[in-house]
PDB file of C-alpha atoms (C1' of nucleotides) in Angstrom:
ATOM      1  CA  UNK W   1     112.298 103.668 112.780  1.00 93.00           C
ATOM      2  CA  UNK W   2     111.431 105.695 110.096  1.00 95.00           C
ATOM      3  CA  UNK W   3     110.027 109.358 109.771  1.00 96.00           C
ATOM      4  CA  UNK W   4     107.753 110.573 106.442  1.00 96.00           C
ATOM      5  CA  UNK W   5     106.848 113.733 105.805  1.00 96.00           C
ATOM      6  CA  UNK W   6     102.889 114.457 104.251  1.00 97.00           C
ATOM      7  CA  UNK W   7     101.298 117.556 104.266  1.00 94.00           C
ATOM      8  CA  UNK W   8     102.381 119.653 107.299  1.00 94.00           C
ATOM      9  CA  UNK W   9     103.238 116.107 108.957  1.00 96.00           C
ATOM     10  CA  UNK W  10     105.397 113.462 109.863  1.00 96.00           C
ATOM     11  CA  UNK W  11     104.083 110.001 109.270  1.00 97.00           C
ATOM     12  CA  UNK W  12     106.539 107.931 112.169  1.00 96.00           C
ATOM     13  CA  UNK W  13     106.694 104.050 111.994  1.00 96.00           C
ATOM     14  CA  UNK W  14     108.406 102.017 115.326  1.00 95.00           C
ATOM     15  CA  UNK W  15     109.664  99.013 114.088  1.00 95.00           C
ATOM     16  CA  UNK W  16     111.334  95.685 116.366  1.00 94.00           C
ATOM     17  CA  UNK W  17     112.721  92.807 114.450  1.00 93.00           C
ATOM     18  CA  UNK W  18     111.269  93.771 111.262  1.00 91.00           C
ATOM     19  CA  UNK W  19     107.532  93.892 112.399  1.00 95.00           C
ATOM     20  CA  UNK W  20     106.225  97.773 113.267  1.00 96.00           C
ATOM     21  CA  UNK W  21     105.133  98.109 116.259  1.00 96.00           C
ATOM     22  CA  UNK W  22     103.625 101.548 116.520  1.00 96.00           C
ATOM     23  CA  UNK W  23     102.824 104.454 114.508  1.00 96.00           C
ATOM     24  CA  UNK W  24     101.951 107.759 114.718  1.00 96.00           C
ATOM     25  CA  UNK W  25     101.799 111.366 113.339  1.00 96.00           C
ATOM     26  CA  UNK W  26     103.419 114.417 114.473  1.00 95.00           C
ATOM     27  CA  UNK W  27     104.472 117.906 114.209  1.00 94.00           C
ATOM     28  CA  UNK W  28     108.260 117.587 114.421  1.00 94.00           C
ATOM     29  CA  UNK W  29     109.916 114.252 113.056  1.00 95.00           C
ATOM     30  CA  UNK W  30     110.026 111.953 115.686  1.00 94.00           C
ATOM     31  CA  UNK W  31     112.993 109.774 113.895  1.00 91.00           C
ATOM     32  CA  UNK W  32     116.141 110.208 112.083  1.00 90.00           C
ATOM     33  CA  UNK W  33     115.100 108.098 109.406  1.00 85.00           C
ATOM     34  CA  UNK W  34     117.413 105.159 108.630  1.00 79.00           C
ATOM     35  CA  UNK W  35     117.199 102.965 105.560  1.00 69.00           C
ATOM     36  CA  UNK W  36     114.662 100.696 106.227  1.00 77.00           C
ATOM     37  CA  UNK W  37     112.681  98.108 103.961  1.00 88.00           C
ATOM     38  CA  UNK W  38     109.478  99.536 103.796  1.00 94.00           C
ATOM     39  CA  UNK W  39     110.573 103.500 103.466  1.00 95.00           C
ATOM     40  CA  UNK W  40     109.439 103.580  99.811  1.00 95.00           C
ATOM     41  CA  UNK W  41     106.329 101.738  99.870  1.00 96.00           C
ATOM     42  CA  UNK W  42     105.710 104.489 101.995  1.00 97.00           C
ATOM     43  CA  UNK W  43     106.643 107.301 100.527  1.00 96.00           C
ATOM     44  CA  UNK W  44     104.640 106.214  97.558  1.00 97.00           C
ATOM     45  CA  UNK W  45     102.043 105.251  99.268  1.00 98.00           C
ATOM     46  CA  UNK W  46     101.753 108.634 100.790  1.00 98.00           C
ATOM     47  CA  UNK W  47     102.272 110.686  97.274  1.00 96.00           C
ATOM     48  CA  UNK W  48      99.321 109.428  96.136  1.00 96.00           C
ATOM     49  CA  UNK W  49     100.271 106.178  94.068  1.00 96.00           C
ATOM     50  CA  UNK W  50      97.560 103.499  94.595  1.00 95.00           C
ATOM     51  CA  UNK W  51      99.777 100.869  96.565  1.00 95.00           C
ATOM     52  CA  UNK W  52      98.140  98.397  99.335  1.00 95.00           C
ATOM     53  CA  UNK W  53     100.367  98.847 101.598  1.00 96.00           C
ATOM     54  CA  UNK W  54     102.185  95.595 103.160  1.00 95.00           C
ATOM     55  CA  UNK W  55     103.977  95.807 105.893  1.00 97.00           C
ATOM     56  CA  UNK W  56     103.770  92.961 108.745  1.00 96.00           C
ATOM     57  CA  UNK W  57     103.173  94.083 111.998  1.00 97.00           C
ATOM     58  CA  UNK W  58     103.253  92.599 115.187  1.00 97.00           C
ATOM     59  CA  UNK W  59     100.497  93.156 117.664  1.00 97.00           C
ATOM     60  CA  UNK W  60     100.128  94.061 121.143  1.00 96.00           C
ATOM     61  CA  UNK W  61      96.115  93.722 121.532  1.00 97.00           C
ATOM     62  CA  UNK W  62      93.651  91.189 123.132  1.00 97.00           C
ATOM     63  CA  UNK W  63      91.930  88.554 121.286  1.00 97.00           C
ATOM     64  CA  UNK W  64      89.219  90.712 120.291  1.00 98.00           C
ATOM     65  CA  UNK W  65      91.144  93.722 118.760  1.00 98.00           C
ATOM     66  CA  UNK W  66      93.063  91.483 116.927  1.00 98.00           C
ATOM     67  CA  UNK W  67      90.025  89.905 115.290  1.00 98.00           C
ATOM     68  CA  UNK W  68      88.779  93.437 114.284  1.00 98.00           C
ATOM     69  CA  UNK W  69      91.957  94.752 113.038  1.00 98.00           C
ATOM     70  CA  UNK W  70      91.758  91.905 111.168  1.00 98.00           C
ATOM     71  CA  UNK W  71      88.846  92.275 108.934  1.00 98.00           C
ATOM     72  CA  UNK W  72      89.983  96.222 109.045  1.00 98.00           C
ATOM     73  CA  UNK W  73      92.998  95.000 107.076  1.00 98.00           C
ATOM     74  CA  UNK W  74      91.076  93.538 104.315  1.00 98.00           C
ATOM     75  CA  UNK W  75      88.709  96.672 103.420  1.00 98.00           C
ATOM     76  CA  UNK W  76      90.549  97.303 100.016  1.00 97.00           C
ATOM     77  CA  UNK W  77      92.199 100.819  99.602  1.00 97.00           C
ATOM     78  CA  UNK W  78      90.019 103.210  98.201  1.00 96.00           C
ATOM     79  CA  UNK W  79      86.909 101.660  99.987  1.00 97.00           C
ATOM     80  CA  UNK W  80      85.714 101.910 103.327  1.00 97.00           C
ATOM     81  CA  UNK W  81      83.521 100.195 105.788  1.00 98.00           C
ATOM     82  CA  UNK W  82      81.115 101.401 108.478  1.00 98.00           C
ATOM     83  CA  UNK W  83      81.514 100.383 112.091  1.00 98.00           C
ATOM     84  CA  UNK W  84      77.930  98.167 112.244  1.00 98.00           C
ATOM     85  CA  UNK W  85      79.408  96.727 109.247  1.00 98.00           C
ATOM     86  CA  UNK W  86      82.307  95.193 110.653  1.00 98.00           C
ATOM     87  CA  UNK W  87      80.237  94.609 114.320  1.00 98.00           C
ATOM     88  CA  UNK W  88      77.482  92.219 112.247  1.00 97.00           C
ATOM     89  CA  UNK W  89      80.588  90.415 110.784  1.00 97.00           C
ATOM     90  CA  UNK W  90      82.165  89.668 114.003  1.00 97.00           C
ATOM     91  CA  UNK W  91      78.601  89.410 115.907  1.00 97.00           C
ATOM     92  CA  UNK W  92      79.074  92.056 117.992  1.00 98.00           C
ATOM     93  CA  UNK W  93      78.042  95.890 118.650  1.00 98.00           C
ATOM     94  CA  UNK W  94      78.987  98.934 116.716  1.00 98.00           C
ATOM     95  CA  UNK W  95      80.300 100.620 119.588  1.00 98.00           C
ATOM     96  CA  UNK W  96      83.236  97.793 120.365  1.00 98.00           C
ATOM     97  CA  UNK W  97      84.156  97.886 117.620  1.00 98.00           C
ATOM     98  CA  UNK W  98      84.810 102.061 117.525  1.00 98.00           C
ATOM     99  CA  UNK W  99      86.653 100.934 121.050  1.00 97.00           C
ATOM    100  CA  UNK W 100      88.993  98.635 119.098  1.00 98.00           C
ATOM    101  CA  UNK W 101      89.836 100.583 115.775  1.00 98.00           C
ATOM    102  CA  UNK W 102      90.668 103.375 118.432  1.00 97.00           C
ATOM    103  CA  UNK W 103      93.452 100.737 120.117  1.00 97.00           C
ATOM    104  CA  UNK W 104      94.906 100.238 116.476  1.00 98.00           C
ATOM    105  CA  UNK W 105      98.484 100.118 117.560  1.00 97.00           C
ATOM    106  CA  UNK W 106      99.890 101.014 113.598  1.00 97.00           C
ATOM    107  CA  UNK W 107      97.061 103.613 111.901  1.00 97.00           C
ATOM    108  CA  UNK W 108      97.946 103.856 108.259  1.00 98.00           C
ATOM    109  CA  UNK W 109      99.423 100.380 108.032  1.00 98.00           C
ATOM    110  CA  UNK W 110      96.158  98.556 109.482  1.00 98.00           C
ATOM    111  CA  UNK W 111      93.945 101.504 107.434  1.00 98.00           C
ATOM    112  CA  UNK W 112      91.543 102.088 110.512  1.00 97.00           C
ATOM    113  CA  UNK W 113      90.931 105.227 109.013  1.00 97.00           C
ATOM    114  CA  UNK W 114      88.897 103.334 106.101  1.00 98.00           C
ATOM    115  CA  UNK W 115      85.863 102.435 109.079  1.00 98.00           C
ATOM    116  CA  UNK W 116      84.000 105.518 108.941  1.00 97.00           C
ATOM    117  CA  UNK W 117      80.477 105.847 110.825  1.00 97.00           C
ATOM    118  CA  UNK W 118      77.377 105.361 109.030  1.00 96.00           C
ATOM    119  CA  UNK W 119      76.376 109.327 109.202  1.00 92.00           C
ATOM    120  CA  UNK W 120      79.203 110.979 108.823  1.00 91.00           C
ATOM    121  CA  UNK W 121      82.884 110.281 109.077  1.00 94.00           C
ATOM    122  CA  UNK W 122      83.324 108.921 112.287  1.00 96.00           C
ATOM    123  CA  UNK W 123      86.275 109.749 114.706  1.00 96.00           C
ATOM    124  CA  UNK W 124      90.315 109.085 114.403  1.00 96.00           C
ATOM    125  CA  UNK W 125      92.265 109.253 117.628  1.00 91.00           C
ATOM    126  CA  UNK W 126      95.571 108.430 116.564  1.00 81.00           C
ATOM    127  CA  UNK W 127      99.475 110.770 117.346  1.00 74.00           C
ATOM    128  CA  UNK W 128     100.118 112.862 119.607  1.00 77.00           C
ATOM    129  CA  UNK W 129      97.649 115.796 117.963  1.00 83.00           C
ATOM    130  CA  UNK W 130      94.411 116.966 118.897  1.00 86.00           C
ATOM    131  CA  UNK W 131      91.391 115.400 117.891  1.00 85.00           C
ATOM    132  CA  UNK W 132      90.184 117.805 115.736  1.00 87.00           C
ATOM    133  CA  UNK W 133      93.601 117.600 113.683  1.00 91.00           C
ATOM    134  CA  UNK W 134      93.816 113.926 113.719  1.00 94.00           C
ATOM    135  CA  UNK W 135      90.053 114.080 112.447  1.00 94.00           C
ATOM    136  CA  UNK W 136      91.455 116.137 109.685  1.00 94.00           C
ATOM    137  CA  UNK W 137      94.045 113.715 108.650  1.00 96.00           C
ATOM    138  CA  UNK W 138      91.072 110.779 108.557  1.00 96.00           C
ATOM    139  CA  UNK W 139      89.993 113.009 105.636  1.00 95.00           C
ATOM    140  CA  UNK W 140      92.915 113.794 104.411  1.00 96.00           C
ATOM    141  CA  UNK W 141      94.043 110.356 103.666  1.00 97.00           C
ATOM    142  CA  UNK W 142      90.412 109.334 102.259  1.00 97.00           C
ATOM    143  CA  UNK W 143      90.749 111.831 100.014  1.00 95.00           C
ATOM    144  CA  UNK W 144      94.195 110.441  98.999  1.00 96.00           C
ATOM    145  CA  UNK W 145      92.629 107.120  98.353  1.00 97.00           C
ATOM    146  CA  UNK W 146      90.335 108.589  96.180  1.00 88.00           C
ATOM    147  CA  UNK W 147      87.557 107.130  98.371  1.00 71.00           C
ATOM    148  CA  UNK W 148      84.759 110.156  97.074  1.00 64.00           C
ATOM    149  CA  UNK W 149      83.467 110.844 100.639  1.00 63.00           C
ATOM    150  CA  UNK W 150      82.606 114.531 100.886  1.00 61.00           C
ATOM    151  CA  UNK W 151      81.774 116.108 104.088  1.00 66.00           C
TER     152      UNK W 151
ATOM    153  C1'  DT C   1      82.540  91.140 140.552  1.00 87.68           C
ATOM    154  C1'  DA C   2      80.679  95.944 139.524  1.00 87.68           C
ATOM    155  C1'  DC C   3      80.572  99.996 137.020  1.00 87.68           C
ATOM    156  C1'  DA C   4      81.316 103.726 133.929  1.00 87.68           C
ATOM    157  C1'  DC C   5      82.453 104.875 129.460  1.00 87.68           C
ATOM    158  C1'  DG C   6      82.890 105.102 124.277  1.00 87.68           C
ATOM    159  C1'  DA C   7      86.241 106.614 116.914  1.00 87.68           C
ATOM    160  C1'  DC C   8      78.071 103.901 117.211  1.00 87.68           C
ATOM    161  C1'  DC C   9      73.080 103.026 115.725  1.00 87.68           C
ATOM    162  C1'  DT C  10      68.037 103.035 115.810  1.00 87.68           C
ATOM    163  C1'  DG C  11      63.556 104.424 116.827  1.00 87.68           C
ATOM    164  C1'  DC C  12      60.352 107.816 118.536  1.00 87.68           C
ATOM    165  C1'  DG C  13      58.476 112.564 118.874  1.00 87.68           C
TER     166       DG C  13
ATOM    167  C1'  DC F   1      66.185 118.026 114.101  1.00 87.68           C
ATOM    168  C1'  DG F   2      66.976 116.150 119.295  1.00 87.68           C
ATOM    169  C1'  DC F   3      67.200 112.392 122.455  1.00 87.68           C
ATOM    170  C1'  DA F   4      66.667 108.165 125.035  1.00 87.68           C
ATOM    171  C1'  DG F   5      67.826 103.414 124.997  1.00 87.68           C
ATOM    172  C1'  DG F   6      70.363  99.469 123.207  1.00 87.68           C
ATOM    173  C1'  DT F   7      74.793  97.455 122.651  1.00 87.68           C
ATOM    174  C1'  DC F   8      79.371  95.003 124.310  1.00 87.68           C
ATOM    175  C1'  DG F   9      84.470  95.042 125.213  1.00 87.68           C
ATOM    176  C1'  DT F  10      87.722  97.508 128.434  1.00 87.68           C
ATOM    177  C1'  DG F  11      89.924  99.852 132.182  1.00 87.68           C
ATOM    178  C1'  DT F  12      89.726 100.703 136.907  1.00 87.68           C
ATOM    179  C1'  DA F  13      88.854  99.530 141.691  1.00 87.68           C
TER     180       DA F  13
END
DNA sequence: TACACGACCTGCG
DNA sequence: CGCAGGTCGTGTA
């Protein structure tokens, strides 16, 4: 388990036989943070430096989340991807593919936040926070990838 | 099986 | 602008 703190957050990793498992943001830090592997990829990752982050996870998701997490893993930091973008790769619609990024069990480590809509920004349902703050930290973390979306 | 519901998109007025 | 209609995987019953 590990706990980061960014902005007025905590970035919180689960992690089970070296794979994570879960992640989230918070208020309050969910986890006494003990020395794990992956802390300072983190931590630089999250001050700024331009690190791709890499850090194996281990799924919980059906056959077809797995296949859009997937390509959602290779959309190089920095850049993003719209929704029908990934949906014509996969040969599929738009809108299942918002319902899987939404199911991303590890935000942040598979960088769901990079699939934005084609209008606009799209939406980011991940913690324990209300929408309209977890919306906020989509931005917030393009804008820490340099990704020059302004909205 | 059936149905309602999206972190969407497109076309029409 | 707004809005209907299309889309397709999922959860629930």
């Amino acid at each position: 388990m590990l706990s980061i703190p960014w902005e007025n957050l905590y970035f919180n990793v689960v992690f089970e036989d070296g794979f994570a498992v879960r992640s989230f943001f918070s208020e309050i830090p969910a986890f006494k943070t003990e020395y794990i592997q992956f802390k300072e990829q983190l931590e630089d990752y999250f001050s700024g430096k331009k690190v791709e982050l890499d850090i194996p996870a281990k799924l919980n998701v059906s056959p077809f989340v797995r296949r859009v997490l997937e390509e959602v893993s290779k959309i190089p930091y920095g850049k993003t991807a719209t929704y029908s973008d990934i949906a014509q790769k996969l040969k599929t619609s738009p809108r299942a593919v918002g319902q899987a990024v939404k199911r991303n069990p590890v935000p942040v480590i598979i960088p769901c936040h990079r699939v934005v809509a084609k209008n606009g920004l799209g939406g980011y349902t991940t913690s324990v926070l209300n929408p309209k703050v977890s919306l906020k930290i989509k931005e917030k973390l393009l804008s820490l990838e340099g990704s020059g979306i302004s909205f």
